[in-house]
XYZ file of N, CA and C in Angstrom:
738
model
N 49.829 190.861 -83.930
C 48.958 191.020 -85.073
C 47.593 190.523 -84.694
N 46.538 191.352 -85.231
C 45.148 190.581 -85.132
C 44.838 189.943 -86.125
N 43.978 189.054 -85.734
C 43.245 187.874 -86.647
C 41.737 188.284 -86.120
N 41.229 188.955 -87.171
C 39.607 189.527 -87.075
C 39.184 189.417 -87.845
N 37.569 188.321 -88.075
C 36.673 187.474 -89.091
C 35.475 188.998 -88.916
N 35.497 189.519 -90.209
C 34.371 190.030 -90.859
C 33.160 189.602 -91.366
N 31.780 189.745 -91.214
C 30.715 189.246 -92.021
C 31.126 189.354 -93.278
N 31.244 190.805 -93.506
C 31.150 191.363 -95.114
C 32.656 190.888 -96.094
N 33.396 190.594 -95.461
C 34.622 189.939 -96.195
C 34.893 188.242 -95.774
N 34.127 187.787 -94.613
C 34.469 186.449 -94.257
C 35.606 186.298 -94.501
N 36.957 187.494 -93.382
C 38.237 187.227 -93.387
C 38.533 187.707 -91.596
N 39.873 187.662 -90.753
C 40.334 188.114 -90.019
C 41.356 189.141 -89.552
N 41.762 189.456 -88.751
C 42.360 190.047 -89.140
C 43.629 189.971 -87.771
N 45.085 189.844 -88.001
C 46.018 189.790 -87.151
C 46.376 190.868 -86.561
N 46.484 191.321 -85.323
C 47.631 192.470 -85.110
C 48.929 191.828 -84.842
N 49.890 192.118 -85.371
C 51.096 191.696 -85.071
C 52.458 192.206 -84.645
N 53.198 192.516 -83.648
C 54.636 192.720 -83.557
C 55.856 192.057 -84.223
N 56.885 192.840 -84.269
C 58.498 191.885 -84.936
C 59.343 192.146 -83.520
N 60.093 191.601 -84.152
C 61.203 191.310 -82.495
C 62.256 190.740 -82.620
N 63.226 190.598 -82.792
C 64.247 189.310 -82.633
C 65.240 188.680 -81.608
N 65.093 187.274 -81.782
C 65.851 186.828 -80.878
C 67.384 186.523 -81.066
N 67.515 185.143 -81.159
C 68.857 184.884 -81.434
C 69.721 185.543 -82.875
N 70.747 186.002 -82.477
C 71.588 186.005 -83.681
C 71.329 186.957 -84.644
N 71.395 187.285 -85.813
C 71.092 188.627 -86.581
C 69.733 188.144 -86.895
N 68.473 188.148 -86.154
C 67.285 187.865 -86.666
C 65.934 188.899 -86.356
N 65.468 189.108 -86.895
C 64.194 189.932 -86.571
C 63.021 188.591 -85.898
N 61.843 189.302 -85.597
C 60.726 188.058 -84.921
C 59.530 189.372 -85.133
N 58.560 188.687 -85.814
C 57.496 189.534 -86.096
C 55.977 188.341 -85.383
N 55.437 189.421 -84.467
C 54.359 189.098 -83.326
C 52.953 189.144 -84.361
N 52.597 188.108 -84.457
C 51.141 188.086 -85.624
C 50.106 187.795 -84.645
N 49.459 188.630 -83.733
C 48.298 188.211 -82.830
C 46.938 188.626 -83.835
N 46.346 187.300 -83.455
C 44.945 187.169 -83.964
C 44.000 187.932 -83.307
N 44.553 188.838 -82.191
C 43.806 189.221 -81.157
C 44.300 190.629 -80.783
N 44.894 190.510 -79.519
C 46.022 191.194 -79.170
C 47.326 190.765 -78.520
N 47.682 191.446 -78.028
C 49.261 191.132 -77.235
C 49.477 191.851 -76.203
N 49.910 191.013 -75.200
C 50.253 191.475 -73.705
C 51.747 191.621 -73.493
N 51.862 192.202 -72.233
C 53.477 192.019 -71.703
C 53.648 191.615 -70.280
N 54.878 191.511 -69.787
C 55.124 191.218 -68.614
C 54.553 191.913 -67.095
N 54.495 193.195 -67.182
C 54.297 194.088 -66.206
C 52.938 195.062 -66.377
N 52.157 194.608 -65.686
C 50.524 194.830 -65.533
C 50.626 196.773 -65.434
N 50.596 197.058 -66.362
C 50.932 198.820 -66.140
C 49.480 199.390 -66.470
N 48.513 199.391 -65.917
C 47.475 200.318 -65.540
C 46.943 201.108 -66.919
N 47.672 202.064 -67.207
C 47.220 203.123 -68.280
C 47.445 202.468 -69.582
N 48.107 201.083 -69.658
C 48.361 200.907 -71.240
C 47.199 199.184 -71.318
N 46.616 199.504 -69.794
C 45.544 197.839 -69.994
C 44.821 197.711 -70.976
N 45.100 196.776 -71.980
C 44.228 196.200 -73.025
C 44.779 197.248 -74.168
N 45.270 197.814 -74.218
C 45.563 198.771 -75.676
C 46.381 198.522 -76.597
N 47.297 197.416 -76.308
C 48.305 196.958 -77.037
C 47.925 196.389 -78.384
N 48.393 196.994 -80.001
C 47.920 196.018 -80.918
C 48.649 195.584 -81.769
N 50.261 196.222 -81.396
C 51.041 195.807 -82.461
C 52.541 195.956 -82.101
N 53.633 195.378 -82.349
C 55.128 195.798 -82.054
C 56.170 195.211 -82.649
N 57.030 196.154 -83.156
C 58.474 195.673 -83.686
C 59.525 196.179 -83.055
N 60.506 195.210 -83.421
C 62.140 195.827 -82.867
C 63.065 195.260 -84.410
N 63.990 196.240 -84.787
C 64.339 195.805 -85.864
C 65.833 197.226 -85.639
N 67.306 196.841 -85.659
C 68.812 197.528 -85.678
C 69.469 197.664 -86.429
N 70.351 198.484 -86.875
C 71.269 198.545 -87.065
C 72.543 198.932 -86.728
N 73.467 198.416 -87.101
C 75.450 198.508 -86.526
C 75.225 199.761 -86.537
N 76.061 201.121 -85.669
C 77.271 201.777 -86.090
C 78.483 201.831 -85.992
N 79.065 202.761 -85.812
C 80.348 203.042 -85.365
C 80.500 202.154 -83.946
N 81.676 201.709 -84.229
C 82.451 201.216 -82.517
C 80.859 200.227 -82.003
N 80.520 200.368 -80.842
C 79.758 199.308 -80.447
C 78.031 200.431 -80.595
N 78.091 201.423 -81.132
C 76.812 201.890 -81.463
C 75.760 201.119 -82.256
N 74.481 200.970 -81.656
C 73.401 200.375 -82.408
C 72.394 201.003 -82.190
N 71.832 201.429 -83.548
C 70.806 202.223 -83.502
C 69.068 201.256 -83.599
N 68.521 201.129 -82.676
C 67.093 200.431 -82.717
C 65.964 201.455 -83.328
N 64.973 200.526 -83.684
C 63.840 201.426 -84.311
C 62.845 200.304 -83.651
N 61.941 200.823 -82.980
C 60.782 199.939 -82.198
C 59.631 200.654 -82.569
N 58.544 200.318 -83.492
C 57.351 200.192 -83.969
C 56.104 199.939 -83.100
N 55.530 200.397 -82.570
C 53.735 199.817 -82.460
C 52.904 200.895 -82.589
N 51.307 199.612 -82.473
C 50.322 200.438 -82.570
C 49.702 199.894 -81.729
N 48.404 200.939 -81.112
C 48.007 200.857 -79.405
C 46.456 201.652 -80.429
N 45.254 201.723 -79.344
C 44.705 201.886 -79.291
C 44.698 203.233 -79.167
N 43.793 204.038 -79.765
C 43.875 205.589 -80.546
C 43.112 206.153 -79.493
N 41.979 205.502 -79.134
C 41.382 206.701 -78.105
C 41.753 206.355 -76.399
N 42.497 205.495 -76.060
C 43.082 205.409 -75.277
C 44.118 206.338 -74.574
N 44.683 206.769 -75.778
C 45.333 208.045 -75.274
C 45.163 209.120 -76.020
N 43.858 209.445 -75.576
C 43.075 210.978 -76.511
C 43.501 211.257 -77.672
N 43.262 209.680 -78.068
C 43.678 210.775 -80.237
C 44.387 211.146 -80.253
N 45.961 210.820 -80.278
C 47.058 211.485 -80.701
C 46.895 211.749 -82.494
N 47.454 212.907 -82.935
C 47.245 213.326 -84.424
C 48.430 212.562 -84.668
N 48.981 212.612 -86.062
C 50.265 212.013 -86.815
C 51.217 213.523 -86.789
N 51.788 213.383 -85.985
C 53.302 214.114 -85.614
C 53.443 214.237 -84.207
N 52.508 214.121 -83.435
C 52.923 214.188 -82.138
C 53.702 212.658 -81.855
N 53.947 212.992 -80.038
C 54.799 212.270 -79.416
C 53.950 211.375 -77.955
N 54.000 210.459 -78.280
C 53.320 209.622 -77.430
C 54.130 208.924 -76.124
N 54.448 208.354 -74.935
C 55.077 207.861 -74.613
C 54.118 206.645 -74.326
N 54.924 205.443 -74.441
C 54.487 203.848 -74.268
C 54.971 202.730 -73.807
N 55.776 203.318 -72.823
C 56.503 202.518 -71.627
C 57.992 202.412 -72.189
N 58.562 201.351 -71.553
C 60.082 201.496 -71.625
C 60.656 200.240 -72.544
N 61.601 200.703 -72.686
C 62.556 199.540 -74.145
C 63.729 199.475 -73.055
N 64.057 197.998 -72.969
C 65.344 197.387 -72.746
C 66.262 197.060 -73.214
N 67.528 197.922 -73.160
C 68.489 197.325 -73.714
C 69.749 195.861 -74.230
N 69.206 195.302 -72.529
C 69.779 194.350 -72.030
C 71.299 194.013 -71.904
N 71.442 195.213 -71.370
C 73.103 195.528 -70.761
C 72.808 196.096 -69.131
N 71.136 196.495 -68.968
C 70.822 196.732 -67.837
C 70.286 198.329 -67.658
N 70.633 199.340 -69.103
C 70.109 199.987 -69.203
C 68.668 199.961 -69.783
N 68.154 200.886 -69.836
C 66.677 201.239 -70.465
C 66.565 203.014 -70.990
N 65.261 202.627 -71.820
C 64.779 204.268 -71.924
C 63.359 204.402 -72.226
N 62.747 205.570 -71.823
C 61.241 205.759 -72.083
C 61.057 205.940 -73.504
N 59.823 205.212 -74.185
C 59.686 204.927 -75.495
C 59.017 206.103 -75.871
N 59.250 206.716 -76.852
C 59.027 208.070 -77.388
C 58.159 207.881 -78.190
N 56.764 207.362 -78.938
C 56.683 207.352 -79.791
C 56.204 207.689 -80.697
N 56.483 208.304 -81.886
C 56.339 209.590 -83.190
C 54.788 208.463 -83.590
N 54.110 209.109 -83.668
C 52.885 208.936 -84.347
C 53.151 209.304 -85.933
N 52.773 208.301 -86.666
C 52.911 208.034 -88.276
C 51.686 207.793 -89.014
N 50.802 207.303 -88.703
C 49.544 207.213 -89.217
C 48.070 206.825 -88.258
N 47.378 207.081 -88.409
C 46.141 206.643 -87.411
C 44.855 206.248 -88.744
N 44.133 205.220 -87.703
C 42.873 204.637 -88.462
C 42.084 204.682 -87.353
N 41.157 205.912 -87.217
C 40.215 206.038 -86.348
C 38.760 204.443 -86.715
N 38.429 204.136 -87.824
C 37.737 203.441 -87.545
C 38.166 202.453 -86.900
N 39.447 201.832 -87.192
C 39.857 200.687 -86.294
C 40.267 201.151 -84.566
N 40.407 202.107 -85.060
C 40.346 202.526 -83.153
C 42.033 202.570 -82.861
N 43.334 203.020 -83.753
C 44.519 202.573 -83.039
C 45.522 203.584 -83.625
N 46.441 203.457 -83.587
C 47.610 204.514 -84.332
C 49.063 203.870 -84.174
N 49.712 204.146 -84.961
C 51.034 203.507 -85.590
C 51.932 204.325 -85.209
N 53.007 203.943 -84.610
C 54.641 204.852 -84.793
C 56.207 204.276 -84.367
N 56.719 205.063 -84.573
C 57.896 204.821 -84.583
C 59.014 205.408 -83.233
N 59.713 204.572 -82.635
C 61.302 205.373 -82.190
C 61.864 204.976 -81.990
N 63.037 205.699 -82.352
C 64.436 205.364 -82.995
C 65.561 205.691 -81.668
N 66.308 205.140 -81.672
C 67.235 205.405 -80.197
C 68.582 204.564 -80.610
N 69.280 205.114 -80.168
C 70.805 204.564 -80.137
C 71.610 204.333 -79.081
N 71.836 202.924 -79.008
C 72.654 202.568 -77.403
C 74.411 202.143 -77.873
N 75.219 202.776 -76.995
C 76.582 202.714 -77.292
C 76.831 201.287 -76.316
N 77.225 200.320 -76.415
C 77.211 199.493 -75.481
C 78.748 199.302 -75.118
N 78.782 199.283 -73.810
C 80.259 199.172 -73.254
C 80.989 197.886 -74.102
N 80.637 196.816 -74.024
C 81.444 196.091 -74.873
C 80.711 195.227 -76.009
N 81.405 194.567 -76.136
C 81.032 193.329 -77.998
C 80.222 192.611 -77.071
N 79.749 191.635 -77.795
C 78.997 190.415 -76.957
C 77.225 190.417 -77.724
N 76.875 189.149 -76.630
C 75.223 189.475 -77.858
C 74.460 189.670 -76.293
N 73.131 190.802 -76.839
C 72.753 190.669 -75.942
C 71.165 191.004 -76.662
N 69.845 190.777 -75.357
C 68.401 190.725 -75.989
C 67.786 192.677 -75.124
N 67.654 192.724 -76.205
C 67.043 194.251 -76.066
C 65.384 193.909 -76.344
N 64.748 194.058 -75.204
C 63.104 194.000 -75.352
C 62.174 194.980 -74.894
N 60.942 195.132 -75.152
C 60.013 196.196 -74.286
C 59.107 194.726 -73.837
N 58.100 194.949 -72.455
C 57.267 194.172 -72.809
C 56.296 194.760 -71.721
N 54.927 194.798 -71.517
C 53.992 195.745 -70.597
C 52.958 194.352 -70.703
N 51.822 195.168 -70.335
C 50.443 194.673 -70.631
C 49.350 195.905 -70.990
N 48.223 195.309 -71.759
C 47.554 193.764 -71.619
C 47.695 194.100 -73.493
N 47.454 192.421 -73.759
C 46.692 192.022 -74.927
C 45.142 192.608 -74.877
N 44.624 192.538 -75.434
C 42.626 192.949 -75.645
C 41.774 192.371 -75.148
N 40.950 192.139 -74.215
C 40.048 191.750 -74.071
C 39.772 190.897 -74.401
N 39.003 190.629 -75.902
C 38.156 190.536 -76.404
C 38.645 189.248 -77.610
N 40.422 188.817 -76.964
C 40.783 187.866 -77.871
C 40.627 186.028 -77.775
N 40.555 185.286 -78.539
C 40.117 184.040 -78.213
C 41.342 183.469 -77.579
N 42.264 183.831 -77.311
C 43.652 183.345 -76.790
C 44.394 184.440 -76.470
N 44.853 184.239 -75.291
C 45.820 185.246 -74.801
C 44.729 186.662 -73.945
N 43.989 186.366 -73.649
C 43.297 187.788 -73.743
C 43.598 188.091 -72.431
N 43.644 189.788 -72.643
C 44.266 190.540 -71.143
C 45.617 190.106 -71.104
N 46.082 189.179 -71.617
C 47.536 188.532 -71.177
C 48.649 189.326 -71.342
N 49.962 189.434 -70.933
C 51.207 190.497 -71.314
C 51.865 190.203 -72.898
N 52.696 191.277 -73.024
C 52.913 191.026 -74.383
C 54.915 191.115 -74.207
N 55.246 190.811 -75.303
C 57.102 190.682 -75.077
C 57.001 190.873 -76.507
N 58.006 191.859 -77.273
C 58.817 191.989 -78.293
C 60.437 192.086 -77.904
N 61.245 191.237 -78.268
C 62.227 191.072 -78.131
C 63.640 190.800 -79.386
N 64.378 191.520 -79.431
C 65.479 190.826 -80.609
C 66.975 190.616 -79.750
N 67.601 190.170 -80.537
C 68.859 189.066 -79.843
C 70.152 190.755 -80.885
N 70.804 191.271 -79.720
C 71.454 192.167 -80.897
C 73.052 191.378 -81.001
N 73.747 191.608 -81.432
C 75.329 191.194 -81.738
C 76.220 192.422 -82.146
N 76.710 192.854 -80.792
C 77.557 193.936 -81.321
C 78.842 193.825 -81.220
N 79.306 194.591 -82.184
C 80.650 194.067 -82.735
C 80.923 193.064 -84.074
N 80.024 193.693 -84.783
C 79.798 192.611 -85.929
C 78.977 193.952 -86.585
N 79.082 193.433 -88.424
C 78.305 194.151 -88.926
C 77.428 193.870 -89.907
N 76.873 192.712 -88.869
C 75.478 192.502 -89.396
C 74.225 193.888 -88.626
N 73.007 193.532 -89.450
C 71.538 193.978 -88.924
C 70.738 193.700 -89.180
N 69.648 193.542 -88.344
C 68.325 192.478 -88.039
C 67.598 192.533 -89.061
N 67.060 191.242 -89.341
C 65.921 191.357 -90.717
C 64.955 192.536 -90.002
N 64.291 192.836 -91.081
C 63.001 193.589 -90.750
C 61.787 193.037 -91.369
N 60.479 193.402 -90.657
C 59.320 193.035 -91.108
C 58.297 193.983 -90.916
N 57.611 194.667 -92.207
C 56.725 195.594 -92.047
C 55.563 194.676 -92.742
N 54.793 194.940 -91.764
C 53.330 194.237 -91.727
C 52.113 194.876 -91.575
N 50.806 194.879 -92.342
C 49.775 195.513 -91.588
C 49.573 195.895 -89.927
N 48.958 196.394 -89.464
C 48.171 196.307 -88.229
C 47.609 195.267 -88.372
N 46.833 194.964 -88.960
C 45.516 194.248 -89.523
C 45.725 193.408 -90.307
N 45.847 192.383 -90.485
C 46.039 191.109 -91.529
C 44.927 190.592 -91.661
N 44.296 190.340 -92.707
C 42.974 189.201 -92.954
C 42.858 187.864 -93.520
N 42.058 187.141 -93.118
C 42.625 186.200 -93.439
C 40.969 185.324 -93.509
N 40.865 184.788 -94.668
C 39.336 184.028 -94.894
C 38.994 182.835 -94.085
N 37.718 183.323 -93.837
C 37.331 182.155 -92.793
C 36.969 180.799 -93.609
N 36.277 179.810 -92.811
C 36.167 178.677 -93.382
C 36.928 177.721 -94.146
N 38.045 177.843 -93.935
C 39.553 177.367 -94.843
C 40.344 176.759 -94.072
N 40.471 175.519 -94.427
C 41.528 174.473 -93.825
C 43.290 174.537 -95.131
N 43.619 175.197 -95.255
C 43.581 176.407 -94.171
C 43.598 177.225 -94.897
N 43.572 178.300 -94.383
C 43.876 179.769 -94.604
C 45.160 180.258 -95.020
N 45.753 181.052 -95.922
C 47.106 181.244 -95.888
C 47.513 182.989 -96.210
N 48.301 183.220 -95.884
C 49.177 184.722 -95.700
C 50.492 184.218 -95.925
N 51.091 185.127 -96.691
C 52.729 184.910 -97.218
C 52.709 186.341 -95.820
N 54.035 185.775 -95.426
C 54.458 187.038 -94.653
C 55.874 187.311 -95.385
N 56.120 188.809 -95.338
C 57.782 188.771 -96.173
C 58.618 189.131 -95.043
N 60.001 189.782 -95.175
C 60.858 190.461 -94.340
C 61.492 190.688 -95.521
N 62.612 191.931 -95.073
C 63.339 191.802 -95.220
C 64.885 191.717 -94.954
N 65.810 191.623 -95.565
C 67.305 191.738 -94.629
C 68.469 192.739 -94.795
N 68.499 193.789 -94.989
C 69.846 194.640 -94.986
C 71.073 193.675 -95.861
N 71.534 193.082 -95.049
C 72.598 192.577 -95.298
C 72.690 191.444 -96.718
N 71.205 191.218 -97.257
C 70.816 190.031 -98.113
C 70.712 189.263 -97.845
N 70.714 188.387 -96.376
C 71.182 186.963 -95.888
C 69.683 186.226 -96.573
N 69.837 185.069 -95.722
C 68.895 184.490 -96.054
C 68.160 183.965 -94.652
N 66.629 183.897 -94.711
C 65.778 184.202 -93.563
C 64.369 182.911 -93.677
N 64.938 182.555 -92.338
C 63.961 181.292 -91.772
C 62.506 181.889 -90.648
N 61.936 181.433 -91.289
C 60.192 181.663 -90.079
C 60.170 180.597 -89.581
N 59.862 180.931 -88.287
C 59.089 179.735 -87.443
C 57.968 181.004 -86.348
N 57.419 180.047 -85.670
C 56.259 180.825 -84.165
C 57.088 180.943 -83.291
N 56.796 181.467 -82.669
C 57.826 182.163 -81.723
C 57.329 181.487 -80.761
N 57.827 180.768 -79.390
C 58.081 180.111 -78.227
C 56.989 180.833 -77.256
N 57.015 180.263 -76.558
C 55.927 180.896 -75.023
C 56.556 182.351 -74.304
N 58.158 181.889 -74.219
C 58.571 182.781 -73.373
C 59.075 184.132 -74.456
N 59.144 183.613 -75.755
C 59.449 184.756 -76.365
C 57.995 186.146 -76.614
N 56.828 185.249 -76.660
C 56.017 186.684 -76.054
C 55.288 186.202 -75.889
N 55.648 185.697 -74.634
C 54.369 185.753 -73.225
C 53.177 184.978 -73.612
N 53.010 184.308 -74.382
C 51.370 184.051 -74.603
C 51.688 182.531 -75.771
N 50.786 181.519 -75.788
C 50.575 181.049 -76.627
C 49.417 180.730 -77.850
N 49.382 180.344 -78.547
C 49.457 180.155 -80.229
C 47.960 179.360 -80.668
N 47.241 179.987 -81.251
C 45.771 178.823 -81.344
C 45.829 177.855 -82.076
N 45.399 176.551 -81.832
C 45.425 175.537 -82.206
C 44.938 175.477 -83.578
N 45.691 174.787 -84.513
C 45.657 175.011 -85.576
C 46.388 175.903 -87.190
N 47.245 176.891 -86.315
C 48.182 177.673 -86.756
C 49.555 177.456 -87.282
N 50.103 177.521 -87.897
C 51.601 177.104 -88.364
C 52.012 177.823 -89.335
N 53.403 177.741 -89.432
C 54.340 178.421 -90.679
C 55.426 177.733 -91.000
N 55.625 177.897 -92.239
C 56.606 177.421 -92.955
C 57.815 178.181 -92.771
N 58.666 177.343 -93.035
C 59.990 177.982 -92.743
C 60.363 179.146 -93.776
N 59.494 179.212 -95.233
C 60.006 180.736 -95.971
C 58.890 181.438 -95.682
N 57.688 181.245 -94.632
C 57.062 182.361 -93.905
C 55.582 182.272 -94.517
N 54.998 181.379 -94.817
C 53.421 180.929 -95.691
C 52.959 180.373 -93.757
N 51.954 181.548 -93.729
C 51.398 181.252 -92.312
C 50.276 180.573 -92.663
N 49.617 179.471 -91.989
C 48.549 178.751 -92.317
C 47.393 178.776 -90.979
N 46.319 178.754 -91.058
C 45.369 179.357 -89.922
C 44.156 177.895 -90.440
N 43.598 177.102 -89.464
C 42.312 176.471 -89.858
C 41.281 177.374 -89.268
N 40.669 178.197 -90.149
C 40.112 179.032 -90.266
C 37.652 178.247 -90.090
N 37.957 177.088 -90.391
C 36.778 176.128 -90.146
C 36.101 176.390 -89.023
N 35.383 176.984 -88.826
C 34.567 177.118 -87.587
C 34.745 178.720 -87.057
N 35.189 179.236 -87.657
C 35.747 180.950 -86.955
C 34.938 181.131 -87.477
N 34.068 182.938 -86.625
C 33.154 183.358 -86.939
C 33.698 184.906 -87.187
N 33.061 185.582 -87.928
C 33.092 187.103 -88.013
C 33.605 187.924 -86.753
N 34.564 188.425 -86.803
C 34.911 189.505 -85.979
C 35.833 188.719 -84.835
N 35.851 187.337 -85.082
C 36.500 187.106 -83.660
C 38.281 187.465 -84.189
N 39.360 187.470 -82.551
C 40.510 188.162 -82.555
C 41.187 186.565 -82.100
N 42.928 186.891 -82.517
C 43.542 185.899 -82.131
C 44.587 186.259 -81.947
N 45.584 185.986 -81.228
C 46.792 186.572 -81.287
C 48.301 185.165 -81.411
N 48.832 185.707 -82.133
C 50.172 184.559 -82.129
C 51.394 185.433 -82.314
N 52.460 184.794 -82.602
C 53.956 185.595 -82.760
C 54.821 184.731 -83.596
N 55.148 185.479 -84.423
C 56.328 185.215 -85.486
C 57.439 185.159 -85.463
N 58.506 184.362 -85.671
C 59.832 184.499 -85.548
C 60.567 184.461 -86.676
N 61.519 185.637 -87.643
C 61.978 185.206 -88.911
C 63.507 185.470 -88.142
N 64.439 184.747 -88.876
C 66.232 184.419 -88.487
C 66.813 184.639 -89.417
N 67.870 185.701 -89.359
C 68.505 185.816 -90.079
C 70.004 184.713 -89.514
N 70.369 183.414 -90.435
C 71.285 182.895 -89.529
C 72.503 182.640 -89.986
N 72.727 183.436 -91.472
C 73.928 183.837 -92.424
C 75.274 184.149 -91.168
């Protein structure tokens, strides 16, 4: 997610990914900036602005994933809303993989980026838990933390069970007023199953990058930013973690 301070609104704004790790949980990526990944891949440098991973059970050990982002729009010549983009690869973490397909759903040429979706279904040889992630590079440039750095969206799946991962649909863009000790954003999710769902920031290794000083969340998801001294337009990037641990 970005965190980008406007003159004309004296707010920011987050780009953020979801992801989850352990256990039936989703993890939603709130960069103030941008977000990087592990593997320095050339054509996707600096374009990264947003990502989710969020499953559900089927049949026998079938789980169907839906992985979300948004990337930078003229980076890859203006894709319209119905085409098919590709944006590197999703891990299953059974050792397979697949190239990320992804359906273009909406675009905001002034912000420069575009949104989509794909959906894929992995039959996994057996029960067990395992972490299905994508992760590339770079984060943006142009962010006060993390910048150029790789990015990781990751969730923890459990198959053989019939649970499925919270979800979290979030702006691209989150704003957030400057000059505020602090600043606050309710973030929601939600859960399929009804459970009940804990926030925290997500760890170093869970995506790649760490967290600007001053930032925190509450465990029902009230993100707090010291916003005192930020100026218009600047970017930040952090990462979210919500648990489903029913």
């Amino acid at each position: 997610m970005f965190l980008l301070f406007t003159p004309s609104s004296k707010s920011c704004c987050f780009e953020h990914r979801a992801f989850r790790p352990l256990f039936h949980y989703a993890r939603a990526l709130f960069l103030l900036g941008l977000v990087s990944v592990l593997f320095s891949t050339e054509a996707f440098a600096t374009h990264y602005r947003y990502g989710s991973i969020s499953w559900v059970p089927g049949t026998g050990n079938n789980i169907t994933f839906t992985v979300r982002q948004a990337w930078r729009h003229t980076a890859f010549s203006n894709p319209a809303v119905g085409t098919t983009v590709s944006t590197g690869t999703f891990f299953y973490g059974d050792g397979g993989s697949v190239s990320i397909q992804l359906l273009v759903t909406s675009v905001n040429a002034g912000e420069d980026w575009f949104f989509g979706e794909f959906v894929v279904t992995r039959n996994y040889a057996t029960t067990g838990t395992y972490t299905a992630y994508s992760n590339d590079c770079c984060r943006i440039s142009t962010l006060q933390n993390n910048a150029d750095g790789n990015f990781r969206a990751e969730t923890r799946v459990n198959v053989g069970t019939a649970n499925s991962s919270p979800v979290i649909l979030s702006p691209v863009i989150l704003n957030m007023q400057t000059g505020q000790n602090p600043a606050g954003y309710q973030i929601t999710a939600s859960d399929p199953n009804g459970d009940n769902l804990v926030f925290r920031l997500a760890t170093t290794s869970e995506f790649s990058g760490s967290h600007p000083a001053g930032l925190s969340i509450s465990s029902s998801g009230l993100l707090s930013f010291n916003t005192v001294g930020k100026l218009a337009g600047e970017l930040y990037s952090t990462a979210i973690v919500v648990e489903d641990l029913d």
